[in-house]
């Protein structure tokens, strides 16, 4: 790293020395300002310094990027040409040997080709990361290198007049005019092919690149547009002010900023404004010129002032509508549909109608608003979906998402580079679509809860089957098997020993009775028999008649027909409340009340004892709570003004 930076400093010093030499030699040769400009010495010096300084900056801050090295070499080429231009004339005036002057002229002509015409194109091919778009582009890179060498040779053999108007020429080689012209045509064709290929590579990078690469390329696009606009006359007519060629220095400056600090400005804003007003000015000039030409052709010469006035008025009337139209077009190109919230909502709605995939909807929204990165965060803080490349250094904004009144999560939006707050137009667009995203998020959450509930139901069903299987296999099965064996034994000894057979049958009957009791226990565990035989109220009253520590009173109004699940849950709540009162209450009486309250069955169990301090719900309370909540009801357990209270609200139909 240290050696590389030392080489950069040495190259920078050489560039500075060449620039100083160019200025000093121009003064020594007694050039006027016009001579200094028309000889392209000024443009070569400025462009060479821009390339060299930008190459130094890239090499210093991004030493692995080869664009910096290429810029340094290209800049030195321009500066060598700029220094040798006045030095060659000084050598001619001083009567230097012809070999030396021809060598200086050849180097002057050849060094210029190293810069913008050739190596700069290689830098563009490697821009912005210093690597080729893919290995297949190595052919283009080698083509540029060969073209650079060919151009240098072509420049070296180019005849150079010793003075304006003089036929004599100096060059390192005496080259015939015709072959040189043919080589120039070949050189121009290859140059055009290279330009097309390099532009194609940049377009490919922009289409396939991430947000960072696109913003880097936008810096180059802005510089190219500025240079093209400033030199428009030169490109059209083939001639123009030489000083405007200084705008070529904008290219390396823009590339250096793009590589080192592409977030220096919001390039989207700058480029959109430049395009807007550049196109607007060009269109207005064209309209004005067209109107003047049309009116001048159709109106007599005496009406020239009228022509100008009419054209000016027409342009004034067209200016604002045209400005607004172009502003909408450029804003849509860089900011998507943020100025049209309805279009943004329509895009998201169409995506959600096609598929409810959150990632796909988020991708459509981000593409519509041109944000670098967007993500949906769930209520638990976990990322559900995201789209785009997120820059950890970029600012982001979090927008809450709501579904049916409850906060369902948040939408995280990474701001565009250069933006510090969310633009009002963006906020308006997002305010229309965030409810849709919130509803989708809520829907996905409910679907996940439903899947979990189904899984729990299946698990509970299998658990109950397992318990039933164990009760039948381990309890009822052995008892019935024993009874069957005893009956077989009694049958075998019935004729020989009636007393023994009678005793065996007695044991068999006991086994059958035990099996019957086990069956009743299992069936009662599934659903209490009195509940089916006598109904909810009578089953509870019968339970209250059993001897217990407390007196139990059951009160109930006329109840409608209840679903089996609701009836069973109410019975379990009441029985658990009575059992808790018998175990823990210091009172003497328990009241069980069943009533209908707004299409809801209310079950209340209250005792007249003192509340137990430090009471914690046990297994029974948790069991009835889960049973009631499964049906969509609620349970509350706690101290009451007259004792301890268990209250449950159950839907009439589960």
XYZ file of C-alpha atoms in Angstrom:
654
model
C 0.000 0.000 0.000
C 2.806 2.425 0.919
C 4.687 1.712 -2.304
C 1.533 2.301 -4.361
C 0.904 5.649 -2.690
C 4.531 6.640 -3.183
C 4.173 5.893 -6.911
C 0.991 7.982 -6.998
C 2.813 10.935 -5.431
C 5.684 10.622 -7.917
C 3.234 10.501 -10.835
C 1.446 13.542 -9.446
C 4.711 15.459 -9.180
C 5.538 14.535 -12.771
C 2.128 15.771 -13.909
C 2.640 19.061 -12.079
C 6.104 19.486 -13.585
C 4.778 18.904 -17.105
C 1.980 21.446 -16.561
C 4.476 24.057 -15.321
C 6.753 23.293 -18.269
C 3.861 23.803 -20.688
C 3.029 27.223 -19.221
C 6.685 28.331 -18.994
C 7.502 27.201 -22.556
C 4.394 28.978 -23.875
C 5.564 32.201 -22.258
C 9.086 31.698 -23.575
C 7.872 31.176 -27.136
C 6.055 34.500 -26.785
C 2.589 33.101 -27.446
C -0.485 35.249 -27.129
C -3.570 33.961 -25.314
C -5.129 33.161 -28.679
C -2.077 31.095 -29.664
C -2.142 29.266 -26.335
C -5.812 28.338 -26.845
C -5.849 27.627 -30.600
C -2.852 25.286 -30.345
C -4.877 23.133 -27.896
C -2.087 23.519 -25.370
C -4.472 24.938 -22.787
C -7.046 22.178 -23.281
C -4.393 19.464 -23.180
C -2.970 20.928 -19.977
C -6.319 21.223 -18.203
C -7.620 17.830 -19.350
C -4.276 16.207 -18.475
C -4.301 17.741 -14.989
C -7.931 16.671 -14.479
C -7.118 13.091 -15.466
C -3.949 12.965 -13.363
C -5.460 14.537 -10.251
C -8.564 12.358 -10.441
C -6.356 9.307 -10.981
C -4.369 10.271 -7.877
C -7.566 10.622 -5.833
C -8.913 7.249 -6.986
C -5.551 5.548 -6.460
C -5.197 7.036 -2.979
C -8.668 6.191 -1.660
C -9.451 3.137 -3.823
C -6.036 1.575 -4.502
C -7.508 -1.662 -5.871
C -9.457 0.157 -8.568
C -7.422 0.123 -11.805
C -9.264 3.164 -13.166
C -6.964 5.376 -11.056
C -3.807 4.001 -12.691
C -5.295 4.340 -16.171
C -6.259 7.973 -15.474
C -2.722 8.771 -14.343
C -1.209 7.335 -17.534
C -3.825 9.063 -19.730
C -3.278 12.377 -17.941
C 0.492 12.160 -18.375
C -0.066 11.552 -22.091
C -2.049 14.794 -22.457
C 0.458 16.725 -20.345
C 3.432 15.436 -22.374
C 1.669 16.616 -25.530
C 0.879 19.990 -23.908
C 4.503 20.487 -22.822
C 6.054 19.429 -26.150
C 3.860 21.748 -28.231
C 5.682 24.979 -27.248
C 8.976 23.144 -26.618
C 9.026 21.925 -30.232
C 8.672 25.506 -31.469
C 11.439 26.647 -29.109
C 13.676 23.908 -30.491
C 12.941 25.013 -34.071
C 13.689 28.662 -33.237
C 16.919 27.672 -31.489
C 18.050 25.682 -34.562
C 18.071 22.311 -32.841
C 19.005 19.217 -34.884
C 16.236 18.034 -37.203
C 16.242 14.558 -35.641
C 15.489 16.053 -32.230
C 12.712 18.318 -33.496
C 11.157 15.468 -35.454
C 11.316 13.226 -32.380
C 9.706 15.905 -30.239
C 6.957 16.413 -32.818
C 6.357 12.667 -33.070
C 6.072 12.294 -29.289
C 3.797 15.361 -29.155
C 1.446 13.849 -31.736
C 1.571 10.293 -30.366
C 1.219 11.101 -26.640
C -2.134 12.809 -27.126
C -3.679 9.551 -28.379
C -2.878 7.861 -25.061
C -5.410 10.011 -23.222
C -9.092 10.536 -24.040
C -9.145 8.744 -27.427
C -7.897 5.362 -26.157
C -7.024 4.671 -22.496
C -9.948 6.728 -21.268
C -12.233 4.319 -23.147
C -10.545 1.443 -21.298
C -11.261 3.234 -18.018
C -14.924 3.551 -19.012
C -15.010 -0.184 -19.749
C -13.723 -0.856 -16.217
C -15.879 1.802 -14.539
C -16.975 1.876 -11.738
C -15.455 -1.096 -9.859
C -12.217 -1.472 -11.825
C -13.304 -4.823 -13.277
C -14.743 -5.916 -16.595
C -18.504 -6.549 -16.757
C -17.701 -10.204 -17.451
C -14.751 -12.254 -18.785
C -16.226 -12.056 -22.302
C -15.322 -8.356 -22.399
C -11.590 -9.144 -22.368
C -11.703 -9.062 -26.163
C -12.934 -5.456 -26.073
C -10.249 -4.510 -23.533
C -7.515 -5.938 -25.758
C -9.069 -4.196 -28.761
C -8.747 -0.861 -26.930
C -5.108 -1.570 -26.039
C -4.281 -2.478 -29.650
C -6.193 0.595 -30.851
C -4.167 2.779 -28.452
C -0.874 1.432 -29.827
C -2.096 1.814 -33.411
C -3.235 5.398 -32.732
C 0.116 6.315 -31.192
C 1.922 4.982 -34.252
C -0.492 6.844 -36.514
C 0.142 10.038 -34.581
C 3.905 9.563 -34.745
C 3.885 9.345 -38.558
C 1.420 12.249 -38.945
C 3.110 15.105 -40.892
C 3.190 18.345 -38.898
C 3.496 21.772 -40.603
C 6.361 23.869 -39.252
C 4.233 26.988 -39.506
C 0.751 27.911 -40.768
C 0.650 28.068 -44.572
C 4.027 26.385 -45.086
C 4.062 23.159 -47.127
C 7.090 21.713 -45.328
C 6.359 19.210 -42.609
C 8.290 17.517 -39.854
C 7.661 13.987 -38.638
C 9.704 11.082 -37.404
C 8.957 9.123 -40.557
C 8.337 10.388 -44.062
C 4.889 8.839 -44.651
C 3.054 9.019 -47.981
C -0.201 10.914 -47.820
C -2.496 8.229 -49.298
C -1.561 5.326 -46.966
C -1.749 7.694 -44.019
C -5.253 8.754 -45.024
C -6.340 5.118 -45.405
C -4.957 4.308 -41.971
C -6.867 7.281 -40.594
C -10.139 5.887 -41.999
C -9.449 2.489 -40.417
C -8.610 4.221 -37.143
C -11.896 6.154 -37.232
C -13.940 2.991 -37.892
C -12.273 1.116 -35.015
C -12.763 4.152 -32.764
C -16.489 4.228 -33.527
C -16.797 0.491 -32.837
C -15.014 0.908 -29.487
C -17.303 3.766 -28.495
C -20.387 1.683 -29.315
C -19.068 -1.311 -27.371
C -18.095 0.774 -24.324
C -21.465 2.537 -24.272
C -23.119 -0.883 -24.520
C -21.131 -2.121 -21.515
C -22.236 0.894 -19.472
C -25.861 0.343 -20.448
C -25.515 -3.321 -19.460
C -24.024 -2.353 -16.101
C -26.875 0.066 -15.446
C -29.534 -2.497 -16.344
C -28.041 -5.296 -14.234
C -26.392 -3.272 -11.483
C -27.613 -2.543 -7.987
C -28.666 0.863 -6.691
C -25.108 1.917 -5.852
C -23.760 1.120 -9.319
C -26.631 2.946 -10.964
C -25.969 6.075 -8.953
C -22.284 5.897 -9.850
C -23.186 5.649 -13.528
C -25.549 8.626 -13.189
C -22.554 10.831 -12.301
C -20.939 9.870 -15.602
C -24.196 10.424 -17.491
C -24.499 13.915 -16.013
C -20.942 14.822 -17.086
C -21.480 13.402 -20.596
C -24.697 15.372 -21.011
C -23.018 18.583 -19.860
C -20.120 18.069 -22.282
C -22.443 17.239 -25.184
C -24.612 20.290 -24.583
C -21.633 22.640 -24.297
C -20.013 21.271 -27.451
C -23.209 20.798 -29.442
C -22.131 23.226 -32.159
C -18.785 21.485 -32.467
C -20.396 18.078 -32.949
C -22.857 19.448 -35.527
C -20.625 21.779 -37.572
C -17.224 20.209 -36.921
C -15.879 23.465 -35.498
C -16.513 25.700 -32.505
C -14.898 27.532 -29.578
C -11.827 25.612 -28.458
C -12.340 26.609 -24.829
C -15.543 24.576 -24.677
C -13.404 21.451 -25.014
C -12.361 22.108 -21.416
C -15.687 20.530 -20.487
C -14.053 17.151 -21.215
C -12.386 17.572 -17.827
C -15.813 17.031 -16.268
C -15.661 13.349 -17.253
C -12.736 12.283 -15.027
C -14.021 14.526 -12.230
C -17.443 12.872 -12.335
C -15.882 9.401 -12.463
C -13.635 10.159 -9.480
C -16.598 11.399 -7.439
C -18.634 8.352 -8.455
C -15.896 5.959 -7.318
C -14.811 7.728 -4.126
C -17.921 9.625 -2.949
C -20.936 8.791 -5.085
C -23.238 9.958 -2.244
C -21.795 13.476 -2.268
C -25.054 14.780 -3.777
C -28.399 13.286 -4.640
C -27.418 12.717 -8.249
C -31.009 11.847 -9.163
C -32.143 15.339 -8.224
C -29.235 16.999 -10.024
C -29.651 14.929 -13.182
C -33.426 15.275 -13.262
C -33.177 19.048 -12.956
C -30.430 19.198 -15.588
C -32.466 17.097 -18.002
C -35.615 19.043 -17.314
C -34.214 22.494 -17.911
C -31.811 21.394 -20.651
C -34.589 19.809 -22.683
C -36.909 22.691 -21.860
C -34.445 25.311 -23.102
C -33.698 23.308 -26.248
C -37.370 22.799 -27.060
C -38.185 26.456 -26.441
C -35.338 27.595 -28.685
C -36.499 25.207 -31.403
C -40.116 26.391 -31.099
C -39.065 30.026 -31.129
C -36.827 29.533 -34.160
C -39.538 27.576 -35.957
C -42.174 30.212 -35.252
C -39.906 33.041 -36.365
C -38.977 31.204 -39.557
C -42.615 30.325 -40.327
C -43.938 33.806 -39.638
C -41.068 35.468 -41.526
C -41.839 33.341 -44.575
C -45.576 34.052 -44.441
C -45.543 37.713 -43.330
C -44.106 40.577 -45.455
C -40.703 41.936 -44.529
C -42.261 45.112 -43.164
C -43.871 43.059 -40.408
C -40.598 41.764 -38.925
C -41.216 43.374 -35.480
C -44.659 41.790 -35.415
C -43.139 38.395 -36.221
C -40.798 38.617 -33.236
C -43.587 39.745 -30.908
C -45.975 36.976 -32.009
C -43.247 34.351 -31.652
C -42.310 35.620 -28.172
C -45.944 35.558 -27.027
C -46.422 32.017 -28.379
C -43.302 30.817 -26.590
C -44.426 32.485 -23.355
C -47.804 30.755 -23.546
C -46.206 27.361 -24.207
C -43.446 27.685 -21.600
C -45.259 26.729 -18.386
C -47.337 23.807 -19.770
C -44.239 22.451 -21.474
C -42.195 22.858 -18.292
C -44.800 20.999 -16.244
C -44.998 18.194 -18.805
C -41.232 17.722 -18.950
C -41.007 17.941 -15.189
C -43.526 15.109 -14.853
C -41.620 12.988 -17.370
C -38.227 13.442 -15.676
C -39.674 13.053 -12.185
C -41.303 9.772 -13.210
C -38.016 8.533 -14.660
C -36.120 9.155 -11.395
C -38.803 8.963 -8.678
C -41.398 6.676 -10.220
C -45.022 7.286 -9.312
C -44.447 9.232 -6.104
C -46.194 12.307 -7.567
C -49.227 10.114 -8.378
C -50.288 8.284 -5.170
C -53.257 6.748 -6.957
C -50.990 5.094 -9.525
C -48.787 3.749 -6.719
C -51.778 2.254 -4.926
C -53.075 0.786 -8.206
C -49.722 -0.898 -8.886
C -49.650 -2.491 -5.435
C -53.308 -3.511 -5.631
C -52.766 -5.246 -8.981
C -49.759 -7.075 -7.573
C -51.702 -8.211 -4.500
C -54.628 -9.279 -6.668
C -52.275 -11.462 -8.691
C -50.506 -12.941 -5.675
C -50.591 -12.280 -1.944
C -46.843 -12.830 -1.690
C -45.417 -10.066 0.499
C -41.990 -10.114 -1.191
C -43.538 -9.685 -4.642
C -45.779 -6.837 -3.461
C -42.830 -5.131 -1.805
C -40.755 -5.455 -4.971
C -43.520 -3.885 -7.054
C -43.854 -0.997 -4.584
C -40.110 -0.353 -4.425
C -39.784 -0.413 -8.209
C -42.740 1.940 -8.497
C -41.235 4.524 -6.121
C -37.547 3.926 -7.024
C -36.404 3.409 -3.418
C -33.065 1.604 -2.893
C -34.437 -0.826 -0.303
C -37.698 -1.622 1.476
C -38.510 -4.175 4.167
C -41.566 -5.305 6.133
C -40.977 -5.972 9.840
C -43.448 -8.042 11.843
C -44.886 -7.138 15.243
C -42.218 -9.331 16.863
C -39.411 -7.353 15.216
C -38.491 -10.101 12.738
C -38.044 -9.229 9.049
C -40.826 -10.804 6.988
C -39.863 -9.650 3.491
C -37.413 -7.251 1.851
C -36.477 -6.065 -1.607
C -33.495 -4.166 -2.997
C -29.905 -3.705 -1.848
C -29.623 -2.017 1.524
C -26.757 0.364 2.220
C -25.973 0.230 5.962
C -24.840 3.865 5.870
C -28.025 5.154 4.222
C -30.813 6.776 6.187
C -34.058 4.880 6.656
C -37.573 5.682 7.812
C -39.946 3.354 9.666
C -43.674 3.612 8.926
C -46.084 1.698 11.215
C -48.462 -0.824 9.645
C -51.921 -1.459 11.076
C -54.356 -4.282 10.419
C -57.936 -4.023 11.765
C -56.876 -1.406 14.302
C -53.913 -3.281 15.818
C -50.304 -2.597 14.917
C -49.235 -5.441 12.666
C -45.627 -4.366 12.059
C -43.669 -1.656 10.258
C -42.490 -0.743 6.762
C -38.814 0.275 6.642
C -37.885 2.526 3.713
C -34.247 3.282 2.883
C -34.041 6.835 1.591
C -32.415 7.695 -1.689
C -28.784 8.901 -1.410
C -28.708 12.590 -0.580
C -32.150 12.539 1.079
C -32.297 13.204 4.810
C -36.063 13.023 5.307
C -38.917 11.291 3.533
C -40.302 13.586 0.837
C -43.905 14.702 1.314
C -44.885 13.200 -2.057
C -43.379 9.854 -1.026
C -45.191 10.027 2.306
C -48.518 10.682 0.581
C -48.023 7.717 -1.745
C -47.035 5.427 1.115
C -49.994 6.578 3.227
C -52.287 5.046 0.591
C -50.499 1.698 0.312
C -49.468 1.018 3.927
C -53.061 0.044 4.925
C -53.031 -2.567 2.134
C -49.690 -3.933 3.322
C -50.969 -3.910 6.911
C -54.035 -5.910 5.925
C -51.896 -8.441 4.035
C -49.596 -8.684 7.043
C -52.571 -9.188 9.335
C -53.988 -11.799 6.957
C -50.709 -13.685 6.941
C -50.578 -13.505 10.745
C -54.117 -14.870 11.022
C -53.293 -17.615 8.533
C -50.249 -18.540 10.611
C -52.396 -18.568 13.776
C -54.952 -20.739 12.016
C -52.268 -23.194 10.947
C -50.929 -23.259 14.515
C -54.454 -23.792 15.899
C -55.062 -26.646 13.477
C -51.758 -28.189 14.483
C -52.668 -27.826 18.168
C -56.093 -29.361 17.512
C -54.524 -32.301 15.728
C -51.996 -32.662 18.536
C -54.737 -32.525 21.180
C -56.814 -35.071 19.262
C -53.875 -37.451 19.011
C -53.070 -36.894 22.686
C -56.646 -37.756 23.686
C -56.547 -40.847 21.481
C -53.296 -41.859 23.115
C -54.809 -41.467 26.594
C -57.905 -43.418 25.543
C -55.711 -46.121 24.002
C -53.663 -46.374 27.191
C -56.771 -46.555 29.402
C -58.357 -49.268 27.288
C -55.154 -51.229 26.770
C -53.663 -50.994 30.252
C -56.878 -50.930 32.315
C -59.842 -52.455 30.576
C -57.927 -54.950 28.452
C -56.207 -56.937 31.230
C -59.388 -56.936 33.363
C -61.557 -58.399 30.592
C -58.832 -60.903 29.696
C -58.727 -62.078 33.326
C -62.511 -62.417 33.400
C -62.469 -64.437 30.185
C -59.797 -66.785 31.557
C -61.728 -67.305 34.803
C -64.916 -68.138 32.905
C -62.976 -70.680 30.831
C -61.563 -72.186 34.029
C -65.021 -72.387 35.620
C -66.370 -74.109 32.537
C -63.583 -76.677 32.704
C -64.303 -77.660 36.333
C -68.049 -77.152 36.316
C -68.941 -80.884 36.110
C -66.145 -82.160 38.348
C -66.103 -79.476 41.072
C -69.165 -77.208 41.185
C -67.976 -75.349 44.304
C -64.683 -74.449 42.700
C -66.457 -73.384 39.505
C -68.759 -71.214 41.580
C -65.772 -69.525 43.270
C -64.052 -68.926 39.940
C -67.221 -67.367 38.507
C -67.424 -65.112 41.545
C -63.932 -63.810 40.770
C -64.874 -63.454 37.089
C -67.917 -61.405 38.042
C -65.692 -59.139 40.136
C -63.420 -58.664 37.103
C -66.384 -57.776 34.903
C -67.636 -55.308 37.511
C -64.181 -53.713 37.642
C -64.144 -53.533 33.827
C -67.565 -51.916 33.838
C -66.367 -49.364 36.372
C -63.310 -48.674 34.197
C -65.549 -48.194 31.163
C -67.701 -45.742 33.106
C -64.570 -43.880 34.230
C -63.249 -43.588 30.680
C -66.634 -42.548 29.296
C -67.116 -40.026 32.110
C -63.701 -38.583 31.303
C -64.803 -38.035 27.724
C -68.182 -36.590 28.701
C -70.019 -36.898 32.029
C -72.942 -39.326 31.749
C -75.317 -37.234 33.917
C -74.805 -34.355 31.517
C -76.335 -36.339 28.668
C -78.953 -38.056 30.797
C -80.233 -35.091 32.839
C -78.944 -31.904 31.210
C -76.614 -29.199 32.528
C -78.725 -27.766 35.362
C -79.946 -31.109 36.729
C -76.447 -32.643 36.497
C -75.040 -29.760 38.565
C -77.892 -30.013 41.093
C -77.228 -33.739 41.431
C -73.539 -32.979 42.000
C -74.550 -30.459 44.690
C -76.499 -33.168 46.579
C -73.340 -35.195 47.236
C -71.910 -34.736 50.739
C -69.204 -32.037 50.745
C -67.519 -29.555 53.064
C -69.779 -26.727 51.850
C -73.447 -26.436 50.967
C -73.887 -26.027 47.211
C -76.791 -24.136 45.656
C -77.439 -24.107 41.905
C -79.551 -21.315 40.450
C -80.407 -21.064 36.788
C -82.865 -19.290 34.577
C -84.444 -20.941 31.570
C -81.558 -21.833 29.305
C -81.819 -22.289 25.528
C -80.429 -25.322 23.768
C -76.648 -25.250 24.112
C -74.044 -26.831 21.891
C -72.407 -29.945 23.379
C -69.043 -28.176 23.638
C -70.514 -25.149 25.441
C -72.526 -27.367 27.780
C -69.470 -29.443 28.670
C -67.288 -26.358 29.238
C -69.941 -24.813 31.538
C -70.176 -28.078 33.508
C -66.372 -28.274 33.912
C -66.168 -24.645 35.065
C -68.874 -25.147 37.659
C -67.434 -28.451 38.938
C -63.921 -26.954 39.188
C -65.280 -23.920 41.056
C -67.125 -26.147 43.522
C -64.037 -28.339 44.023
C -61.815 -25.316 44.676
C -64.296 -23.949 47.208
C -64.437 -27.293 49.030
C -60.635 -27.485 49.145
C -59.695 -23.923 49.983
C -62.683 -21.832 51.136
C -63.207 -20.948 54.799
C -66.938 -20.316 54.177
C -69.939 -22.597 54.431
C -71.854 -22.016 51.212
C -71.246 -22.069 47.453
C -73.605 -20.578 44.868
C -73.502 -21.656 41.214
C -75.418 -19.290 38.914
C -76.209 -19.914 35.247
C -77.672 -17.054 33.208
C -77.967 -15.755 29.657
C -76.388 -12.348 29.161
C -76.579 -10.835 25.635
C -76.454 -14.163 23.791
C -73.651 -15.358 26.079
C -73.864 -18.019 28.788
C -72.530 -16.655 32.072
C -71.361 -19.232 34.641
C -70.550 -17.871 38.115
C -69.314 -19.801 41.157
C -69.061 -17.748 44.369
C -68.378 -18.870 47.969
C -68.834 -16.865 51.187
C -65.387 -17.487 52.627
C -62.422 -15.133 53.006
C -60.140 -14.832 49.943
C -56.993 -16.912 50.231
C -53.877 -14.662 50.298
C -51.242 -15.376 47.667
C -53.547 -17.594 45.592
C -51.998 -18.940 42.362
C -54.046 -20.778 39.716
C -53.503 -24.505 39.704
C -53.808 -27.141 37.027
C -57.609 -27.184 37.266
C -57.997 -23.433 36.726
C -55.562 -23.504 33.797
C -57.448 -26.452 32.305
C -60.850 -24.734 32.362
C -59.272 -21.503 31.081
C -57.863 -23.298 28.033
C -61.176 -25.112 27.487
C -63.192 -21.861 27.581
C -60.763 -19.898 25.409
C -60.843 -22.657 22.790
C -64.552 -21.879 22.380
C -63.932 -18.140 22.141
C -64.971 -17.370 25.728
C -63.241 -15.773 28.733
C -62.593 -16.793 32.346
C -61.801 -14.628 35.350
C -60.742 -15.963 38.770
C -60.187 -13.757 41.805
C -61.443 -12.362 45.113
C -64.986 -11.033 45.341
C -66.662 -8.719 47.852
C -68.270 -11.803 49.492
C -65.563 -14.416 48.933
C -63.848 -16.100 46.002
C -65.327 -15.879 42.519
C -64.942 -17.924 39.316
C -66.754 -16.405 36.318
C -66.849 -17.605 32.716
C -68.518 -16.181 29.624
C -69.257 -18.770 26.948
C -70.831 -18.414 23.494
C -74.124 -20.251 23.150
C -72.679 -21.961 20.095
C -68.996 -22.867 19.987
